[in-house]
Coordinates of C-alpha atoms and ligand atoms in Angstrom, one line a residue:
M1100 CA 29.5 -5.9 -35.0
T1101 CA 30.9 -8.1 -31.6
T1102 CA 29.0 -11.1 -30.9
I1103 CA 27.6 -11.1 -27.8
T1104 CA 28.6 -14.0 -25.4
G1105 CA 24.7 -13.5 -23.3
W1106 CA 24.3 -15.5 -19.8
G1107 CA 21.1 -16.0 -18.1
L1108 CA 21.0 -15.3 -13.8
I1109 CA 19.3 -18.2 -12.3
G1110 CA 18.8 -16.4 -8.6
A1111 CA 18.8 -12.4 -8.1
S1112 CA 21.0 -13.1 -5.4
N1113 CA 23.4 -10.7 -3.3
I1114 CA 26.5 -13.1 -4.2
A1115 CA 25.5 -12.2 -8.0
S1116 CA 24.6 -8.4 -7.0
S1117 CA 27.9 -8.3 -5.1
Y1118 CA 30.4 -10.1 -7.4
M1119 CA 29.2 -12.3 -10.1
I1120 CA 27.3 -9.8 -12.7
D1121 CA 31.3 -7.5 -12.4
A1122 CA 33.0 -11.1 -13.1
I1123 CA 30.5 -11.6 -15.6
R1124 CA 31.1 -8.1 -17.7
A1125 CA 34.6 -8.1 -16.5
Q1126 CA 35.2 -11.1 -19.8
E1127 CA 35.2 -9.3 -23.0
G1128 CA 32.1 -9.7 -25.1
H1129 CA 30.2 -11.3 -21.9
E1130 CA 27.3 -9.7 -21.2
V1131 CA 24.3 -10.3 -18.6
V1132 CA 21.1 -10.4 -20.7
S1133 CA 18.3 -12.0 -18.7
V1134 CA 17.9 -12.9 -15.1
L1135 CA 15.4 -14.7 -13.3
S1136 CA 13.5 -14.4 -9.8
S1137 CA 10.5 -16.4 -8.3
D1138 CA 9.2 -13.0 -7.6
A1139 CA 8.2 -11.4 -10.9
L1140 CA 8.7 -7.8 -9.7
R1141 CA 12.2 -8.1 -7.2
G1142 CA 13.4 -9.9 -10.6
Q1143 CA 12.2 -6.4 -12.6
A1144 CA 13.8 -4.6 -10.2
F1145 CA 17.3 -6.4 -10.0
A1146 CA 17.4 -6.2 -13.1
A1147 CA 17.0 -2.2 -14.1
E1148 CA 19.3 -2.2 -10.8
H1149 CA 22.2 -3.8 -12.6
S1150 CA 20.9 -2.5 -16.4
I1151 CA 20.3 -6.3 -17.2
E1152 CA 18.0 -6.2 -20.7
H1153 CA 15.3 -8.8 -19.3
A1154 CA 13.6 -10.2 -16.1
A1155 CA 12.6 -14.0 -17.4
E1156 CA 8.8 -14.7 -16.3
S1157 CA 10.2 -18.7 -15.7
L1158 CA 12.9 -21.0 -16.0
A1159 CA 11.7 -21.7 -19.5
D1160 CA 11.6 -18.2 -20.7
L1161 CA 15.1 -18.0 -19.2
L1162 CA 16.2 -21.0 -21.2
N1163 CA 14.2 -20.5 -24.1
N1164 CA 16.0 -16.9 -25.0
P1165 CA 19.1 -17.5 -27.7
Q1166 CA 20.8 -14.6 -26.7
V1167 CA 21.6 -16.5 -23.6
H1168 CA 24.6 -19.2 -24.0
A1169 CA 25.1 -19.5 -20.3
V1170 CA 23.9 -19.5 -16.9
Y1171 CA 24.7 -18.1 -13.3
I1172 CA 23.1 -20.3 -10.6
S1173 CA 23.1 -18.8 -7.4
T1174 CA 19.5 -19.6 -6.0
T1175 CA 19.2 -21.3 -2.4
N1176 CA 20.9 -24.9 -2.2
E1177 CA 18.2 -26.9 -2.6
L1178 CA 16.8 -25.8 -5.9
H1179 CA 20.6 -25.8 -7.9
F1180 CA 19.8 -29.3 -8.9
K1181 CA 16.7 -28.8 -11.0
Q1182 CA 17.6 -25.8 -12.2
A1183 CA 21.1 -27.5 -13.7
I1184 CA 20.0 -30.7 -15.1
Q1185 CA 17.4 -28.1 -16.8
A1186 CA 20.1 -25.9 -18.3
A1187 CA 22.3 -28.6 -19.5
Q1188 CA 19.1 -30.5 -21.0
A1189 CA 18.5 -26.4 -23.0
G1190 CA 22.4 -26.6 -24.3
K1191 CA 23.5 -23.5 -21.8
H1192 CA 26.6 -23.8 -19.7
V1193 CA 26.2 -23.9 -16.3
L1194 CA 28.2 -22.3 -13.4
C1195 CA 26.6 -23.6 -10.5
E1196 CA 27.0 -22.5 -6.9
K1197 CA 28.2 -24.0 -4.2
P1198 CA 27.0 -26.8 -3.0
L1199 CA 26.1 -28.2 -6.5
A1200 CA 22.7 -30.0 -5.1
L1201 CA 21.5 -31.6 -1.4
D1202 CA 22.5 -34.9 -2.4
I1203 CA 25.4 -36.8 -4.4
Q1204 CA 23.3 -39.0 -7.0
Q1205 CA 22.1 -35.4 -7.7
A1206 CA 25.3 -33.5 -8.0
K1207 CA 26.3 -36.9 -10.2
D1208 CA 23.7 -36.4 -12.3
M1209 CA 24.1 -32.8 -12.7
V1210 CA 27.8 -33.5 -14.5
A1211 CA 26.6 -36.3 -16.3
E1212 CA 24.2 -34.4 -18.1
C1213 CA 26.8 -31.3 -19.1
E1214 CA 28.7 -34.0 -20.5
K1215 CA 25.5 -35.5 -22.2
H1216 CA 24.3 -32.5 -24.0
G1217 CA 28.0 -31.1 -24.4
V1218 CA 28.1 -28.0 -21.9
V1219 CA 30.5 -27.3 -18.8
L1220 CA 29.7 -27.6 -15.9
A1221 CA 32.0 -25.9 -12.9
T1222 CA 31.6 -25.3 -9.4
N1223 CA 31.9 -21.6 -7.9
H1224 CA 34.4 -22.6 -5.3
H1225 CA 35.9 -19.2 -5.3
L1226 CA 39.0 -19.7 -3.6
R1227 CA 41.1 -21.8 -6.0
N1228 CA 41.5 -18.1 -7.7
S1229 CA 42.7 -16.8 -4.6
A1230 CA 46.5 -15.6 -5.7
L1231 CA 47.2 -16.2 -1.7
L1232 CA 46.9 -19.7 -2.0
A1233 CA 48.0 -20.3 -5.4
T1234 CA 51.4 -19.2 -4.0
A1235 CA 50.9 -21.9 -1.0
K1236 CA 50.6 -24.3 -3.2
S1237 CA 53.7 -23.6 -5.2
C1238 CA 55.1 -23.5 -2.0
L1239 CA 54.3 -26.6 -0.6
Q1240 CA 55.0 -28.1 -4.9
S1241 CA 58.5 -27.0 -4.1
G1242 CA 59.1 -29.3 -0.9
I1243 CA 59.9 -25.5 0.9
I1244 CA 58.3 -27.0 4.4
G1245 CA 59.0 -30.4 3.5
K1246 CA 56.3 -33.0 4.6
V1247 CA 53.0 -31.3 5.4
Q1248 CA 52.0 -32.9 8.9
N1249 CA 49.0 -30.8 10.0
V1250 CA 46.9 -28.2 8.7
R1251 CA 44.7 -25.6 10.9
V1252 CA 41.5 -23.9 8.8
F1253 CA 40.0 -20.6 10.9
H1254 CA 36.9 -19.8 8.6
A1255 CA 34.3 -18.6 11.5
V1256 CA 33.1 -15.8 10.0
A1257 CA 29.9 -13.5 11.2
L1258 CA 27.5 -13.6 8.6
P1259 CA 26.3 -9.9 7.9
A1260 CA 22.6 -9.1 8.7
K1261 CA 21.4 -9.7 4.9
L1262 CA 22.6 -12.7 4.7
K1263 CA 20.8 -14.0 8.4
T1264 CA 18.1 -15.5 6.0
W1265 CA 17.6 -19.1 4.8
R1266 CA 21.3 -20.2 6.1
L1267 CA 20.3 -20.0 9.6
T1268 CA 17.0 -21.2 9.6
S1269 CA 16.3 -23.7 6.1
N1270 CA 16.6 -27.5 7.0
N1271 CA 16.8 -28.1 4.1
G1272 CA 20.0 -26.7 2.8
G1273 CA 21.2 -24.1 5.6
G1274 CA 23.4 -24.4 7.9
V1275 CA 27.2 -23.6 7.7
V1276 CA 28.4 -27.5 6.5
L1277 CA 26.5 -27.2 3.2
D1278 CA 28.6 -23.3 3.2
I1279 CA 31.8 -23.4 4.4
T1280 CA 32.6 -27.2 4.4
V1281 CA 32.1 -27.7 0.9
H1282 CA 34.8 -24.5 0.1
D1283 CA 37.2 -26.0 3.0
A1284 CA 36.8 -29.4 1.6
D1285 CA 37.8 -28.2 -2.4
T1286 CA 40.8 -25.4 -0.9
L1287 CA 42.3 -28.3 1.5
A1288 CA 42.3 -30.2 -1.8
Y1289 CA 43.1 -27.5 -3.6
L1290 CA 46.6 -27.3 -1.9
L1291 CA 46.9 -31.1 -0.8
D1292 CA 45.5 -33.1 -4.1
E1293 CA 43.8 -34.9 -1.3
Y1294 CA 40.5 -35.5 0.3
P1295 CA 39.5 -36.6 4.3
S1296 CA 38.8 -40.5 4.5
E1297 CA 38.1 -40.1 7.7
V1298 CA 36.0 -36.9 9.6
T1299 CA 34.9 -36.0 13.4
A1300 CA 32.6 -33.2 13.4
L1301 CA 30.4 -31.7 16.7
T1302 CA 28.7 -28.6 16.4
D1303 CA 27.5 -26.1 19.8
Q1304 CA 24.3 -26.9 21.8
A1305 CA 22.7 -24.1 20.5
S1306 CA 23.1 -25.4 17.2
R1307 CA 21.7 -28.7 18.4
A1308 CA 18.6 -27.1 19.8
A1309 CA 17.8 -25.1 16.6
G1310 CA 17.9 -28.5 14.0
V1311 CA 20.6 -25.8 11.4
E1312 CA 24.5 -25.3 12.7
D1313 CA 25.9 -21.8 12.8
A1314 CA 29.3 -23.2 14.2
V1315 CA 31.3 -26.8 13.5
M1316 CA 34.8 -27.9 14.7
M1317 CA 36.2 -31.0 12.9
I1318 CA 39.1 -33.0 12.7
W1319 CA 40.0 -34.4 9.0
N1320 CA 42.4 -37.1 8.7
Y1321 CA 43.5 -38.0 5.2
N1322 CA 45.6 -41.4 4.1
S1323 CA 48.7 -39.6 3.5
G1324 CA 49.1 -39.4 7.4
I1325 CA 48.0 -35.4 7.5
M1326 CA 45.5 -33.9 10.2
A1327 CA 43.5 -31.3 9.4
Q1328 CA 41.4 -28.6 12.4
V1329 CA 38.5 -27.1 10.7
H1330 CA 36.7 -24.8 12.5
E1331 CA 33.8 -22.7 11.0
G1332 CA 30.8 -20.3 12.6
F1333 CA 28.4 -17.8 11.2
K1334 CA 28.6 -15.9 14.6
T1335 CA 31.8 -15.1 15.2
G1336 CA 32.0 -11.3 14.8
H1337 CA 35.7 -10.3 15.7
S1338 CA 37.7 -13.1 14.0
Q1339 CA 39.9 -13.3 10.9
T1340 CA 39.7 -16.1 8.5
G1341 CA 43.0 -17.8 8.1
I1342 CA 44.8 -21.4 7.6
E1343 CA 48.2 -23.0 8.7
I1344 CA 50.0 -25.5 6.8
L1345 CA 52.6 -27.1 9.4
G1346 CA 55.6 -29.0 7.7
E1347 CA 58.2 -30.5 8.8
K1348 CA 60.0 -28.2 7.7
G1349 CA 58.7 -24.9 8.0
T1350 CA 54.8 -23.2 8.3
L1351 CA 53.2 -21.5 6.0
I1352 CA 50.2 -19.0 7.9
G1353 CA 48.0 -17.8 5.5
T1354 CA 46.1 -14.8 7.5
N1355 CA 42.5 -13.0 6.7
C1356 CA 42.6 -15.2 3.2
L1357 CA 39.2 -17.6 3.3
T1358 CA 37.3 -14.5 2.2
Q1359 CA 35.5 -12.8 -1.2
E1360 CA 38.5 -10.7 -1.5
P1361 CA 42.0 -10.2 -3.1
I1362 CA 43.4 -9.8 0.8
G1363 CA 45.2 -11.4 3.2
E1364 CA 49.0 -12.1 4.1
L1365 CA 51.2 -15.0 3.4
V1366 CA 54.2 -15.9 6.3
L1367 CA 56.8 -18.7 6.2
Q1368 CA 58.1 -19.4 9.0
Q1369 CA 60.7 -21.8 9.9
R1370 CA 63.7 -22.2 12.9
N1371 CA 67.4 -21.5 11.1
D1372 CA 70.0 -23.6 12.6
D1373 CA 70.1 -22.2 16.1
G1374 CA 66.8 -22.5 17.0
E1375 CA 65.4 -19.3 16.2
L1376 CA 62.1 -18.6 14.3
T1377 CA 62.5 -16.4 11.6
R1378 CA 59.2 -14.8 9.7
K1379 CA 58.9 -14.1 6.3
T1380 CA 56.2 -12.2 4.3
L1381 CA 55.4 -13.7 0.8
D1382 CA 54.9 -11.4 -2.1
I1383 CA 51.3 -12.1 -3.7
P1384 CA 50.1 -11.2 -6.9
H1385 CA 46.2 -10.3 -5.5
R1386 CA 43.5 -10.4 -8.1
N1387 CA 39.8 -10.7 -8.0
L1388 CA 39.2 -14.3 -7.0
Y1389 CA 35.6 -14.1 -9.0
I1390 CA 36.2 -12.4 -12.3
E1391 CA 39.7 -15.2 -12.7
G1392 CA 37.3 -18.0 -11.9
T1393 CA 34.3 -17.1 -14.5
R1394 CA 37.4 -16.2 -16.7
R1395 CA 39.0 -19.9 -16.2
F1396 CA 34.6 -20.8 -17.0
V1397 CA 35.1 -19.2 -20.4
E1398 CA 38.1 -20.8 -21.3
A1399 CA 36.2 -23.5 -21.0
M1400 CA 33.4 -22.1 -23.0
N1401 CA 35.7 -21.8 -25.2
G1402 CA 37.1 -25.4 -25.2
E1403 CA 40.8 -24.3 -23.7
G1404 CA 41.5 -25.7 -20.9
T1405 CA 39.1 -26.6 -18.0
P1406 CA 37.2 -24.4 -15.1
A1407 CA 39.2 -24.0 -12.2
A1408 CA 36.3 -25.9 -10.3
T1409 CA 34.9 -28.6 -12.1
G1410 CA 31.2 -30.5 -11.3
E1411 CA 33.6 -33.5 -10.3
D1412 CA 34.8 -31.0 -7.5
G1413 CA 31.8 -29.9 -6.5
V1414 CA 30.8 -33.6 -6.3
R1415 CA 33.4 -33.9 -4.1
S1416 CA 33.4 -31.2 -1.6
L1417 CA 29.9 -32.4 -1.3
T1418 CA 30.6 -35.8 -0.6
V1419 CA 32.8 -34.1 2.3
A1420 CA 30.1 -32.4 3.6
L1421 CA 27.7 -34.5 3.8
S1422 CA 30.0 -36.8 6.0
V1423 CA 30.6 -34.2 8.0
K1424 CA 26.5 -34.0 8.2
Q1425 CA 26.5 -37.5 9.1
A1426 CA 29.6 -36.9 11.8
L1427 CA 27.1 -33.9 13.5
E1428 CA 24.0 -36.8 13.6
S1429 CA 25.8 -39.9 15.0
R1430 CA 28.1 -38.0 17.3
C1431 CA 30.8 -40.3 16.9
V1432 CA 33.5 -39.1 18.8
E1433 CA 34.5 -40.0 22.7
R1434 CA 32.8 -38.0 25.3
V1435 CA 34.3 -36.4 27.6
I1436 CA 33.6 -37.3 31.4
L1437 CA 35.1 -35.0 34.0
Ligands
LIG2374 P1 20.7 -15.1 -1.3 O1 19.9 -15.3 -0.2 O2 21.1 -13.6 -1.5 O3 19.8 -15.8 -2.7 C1 19.7 -16.5 -2.7 C2 17.7 -16.3 -3.0 O4 17.2 -15.2 -2.4 C3 17.8 -15.7 -4.4 O5 18.1 -16.8 -5.4 C4 16.5 -14.6 -4.3 O6 15.6 -15.3 -4.9 C5 16.1 -15.4 -3.0 N1 16.3 -13.4 -2.5 C6 17.4 -12.6 -2.3 N2 17.5 -12.1 -1.7 C7 16.5 -12.0 -1.2 C8 15.3 -10.7 -0.9 N3 16.1 -9.1 -0.7 N4 14.3 -10.3 -0.8 C9 14.0 -12.0 -1.2 N5 14.6 -12.8 -1.7 C10 15.8 -12.3 -2.0 O7 21.9 -15.7 -1.4 P2 23.9 -15.2 -1.5 O8 23.2 -14.3 -2.5 O9 24.2 -15.2 0.3 O10 23.4 -17.3 -2.0 C11 23.2 -17.8 -3.1 C12 24.2 -19.1 -4.0 O11 25.6 -18.9 -3.7 C13 24.4 -20.0 -2.4 O12 24.0 -21.3 -3.3 C14 25.3 -19.7 -1.9 O13 25.9 -21.3 -0.8 C15 26.2 -19.3 -3.4 N6 27.4 -18.3 -2.0 C16 28.4 -18.7 -2.8 C17 30.1 -17.9 -2.7 C18 30.9 -18.0 -3.1 O14 31.8 -17.3 -2.9 N7 31.3 -18.8 -3.8 C19 29.3 -16.7 -1.6 C20 27.7 -16.6 -1.4 C21 26.6 -17.2 -2.0 P3 15.0 -15.2 -6.5 O15 16.5 -15.5 -7.2 O16 14.0 -15.8 -6.8 O17 14.5 -13.5 -6.3

């Protein structure tokens, strides 16, 4: 008889439905055995829809289940901290959605508690598993574009109707910064091996009036001298995501690549000796980002390697996002008075 490694889902969420249940089931010998919702009927309906054998009545019920070896936390952001701490105390490995928590100390406590109980903690920064971004990273390491000078990040999207809920209204974990800035900080750290040392940020008038930001434009400075321009939003319906990495000897242009899907194009753009711009589209061995991230997590559970994004990575991406939140508050930028 094959031994099953069981997972408990903490949160009957859209991301679990759309990507993570399949990603867990894609791992040999792994199965989702229980799901917890704060609404018992919704939990049962979710379990039935996804052929999950058990709908837990409480967190304790899910964590006491000996068939549960790992949990995937995808509740709303203000709940991650307590749920992760309790899961660690119950000896379960924790794959947690971003942002890990709402403040740095909580996120650090999550890392410490998982360490104390000898369980893996990972942050589900899925973009680290993008084959396109991995190719971009290899290009940077090869030196083909020389020293990086600037980065431009295009991460303004339109929220689908089903996600126009707490992200747009909650003062306790909503807003585009906790949702997307964490990803961008992590993605740039993955590519550049560095986090920004200074950030400025502005949101638009509508966001300021609403009290929860759904658009933000930022400039980030890095100690190495790199300056990044980052645009994120929830209401930009006719754009596509992208990243441009501008180096002294060339530019890498990733289009349609800050997404959940294994898609997008990466172009290397350089001027030849005659000053003409040349463009070469690079081959990308696209792969499912969530399956790859879960594979890395499973390896770490088995004592082989580290997750794609660790708990510490989640602490650092949250630190950048909270600095951006502070910059939005302080408005420490010069006003343009025409
Ligand atoms: P959802 O709004 O789908 O789920 C969050 C919670 O809302 C669920 O746990 C559930 O509570 C409740 N909920 C969901 N659908 C319904 C419904 N139809 N009616 C009533 N309640 C509902 O959020 P997401 O899936 O978008 O995000 C969840 C977490 O995952 C967040 O932390 C987010 O930041 C992260 N995320 C990460 C992504 C990534 O690529 N890494 C992508 C998207 C999200 P209950 O469990 O109590 O039923």
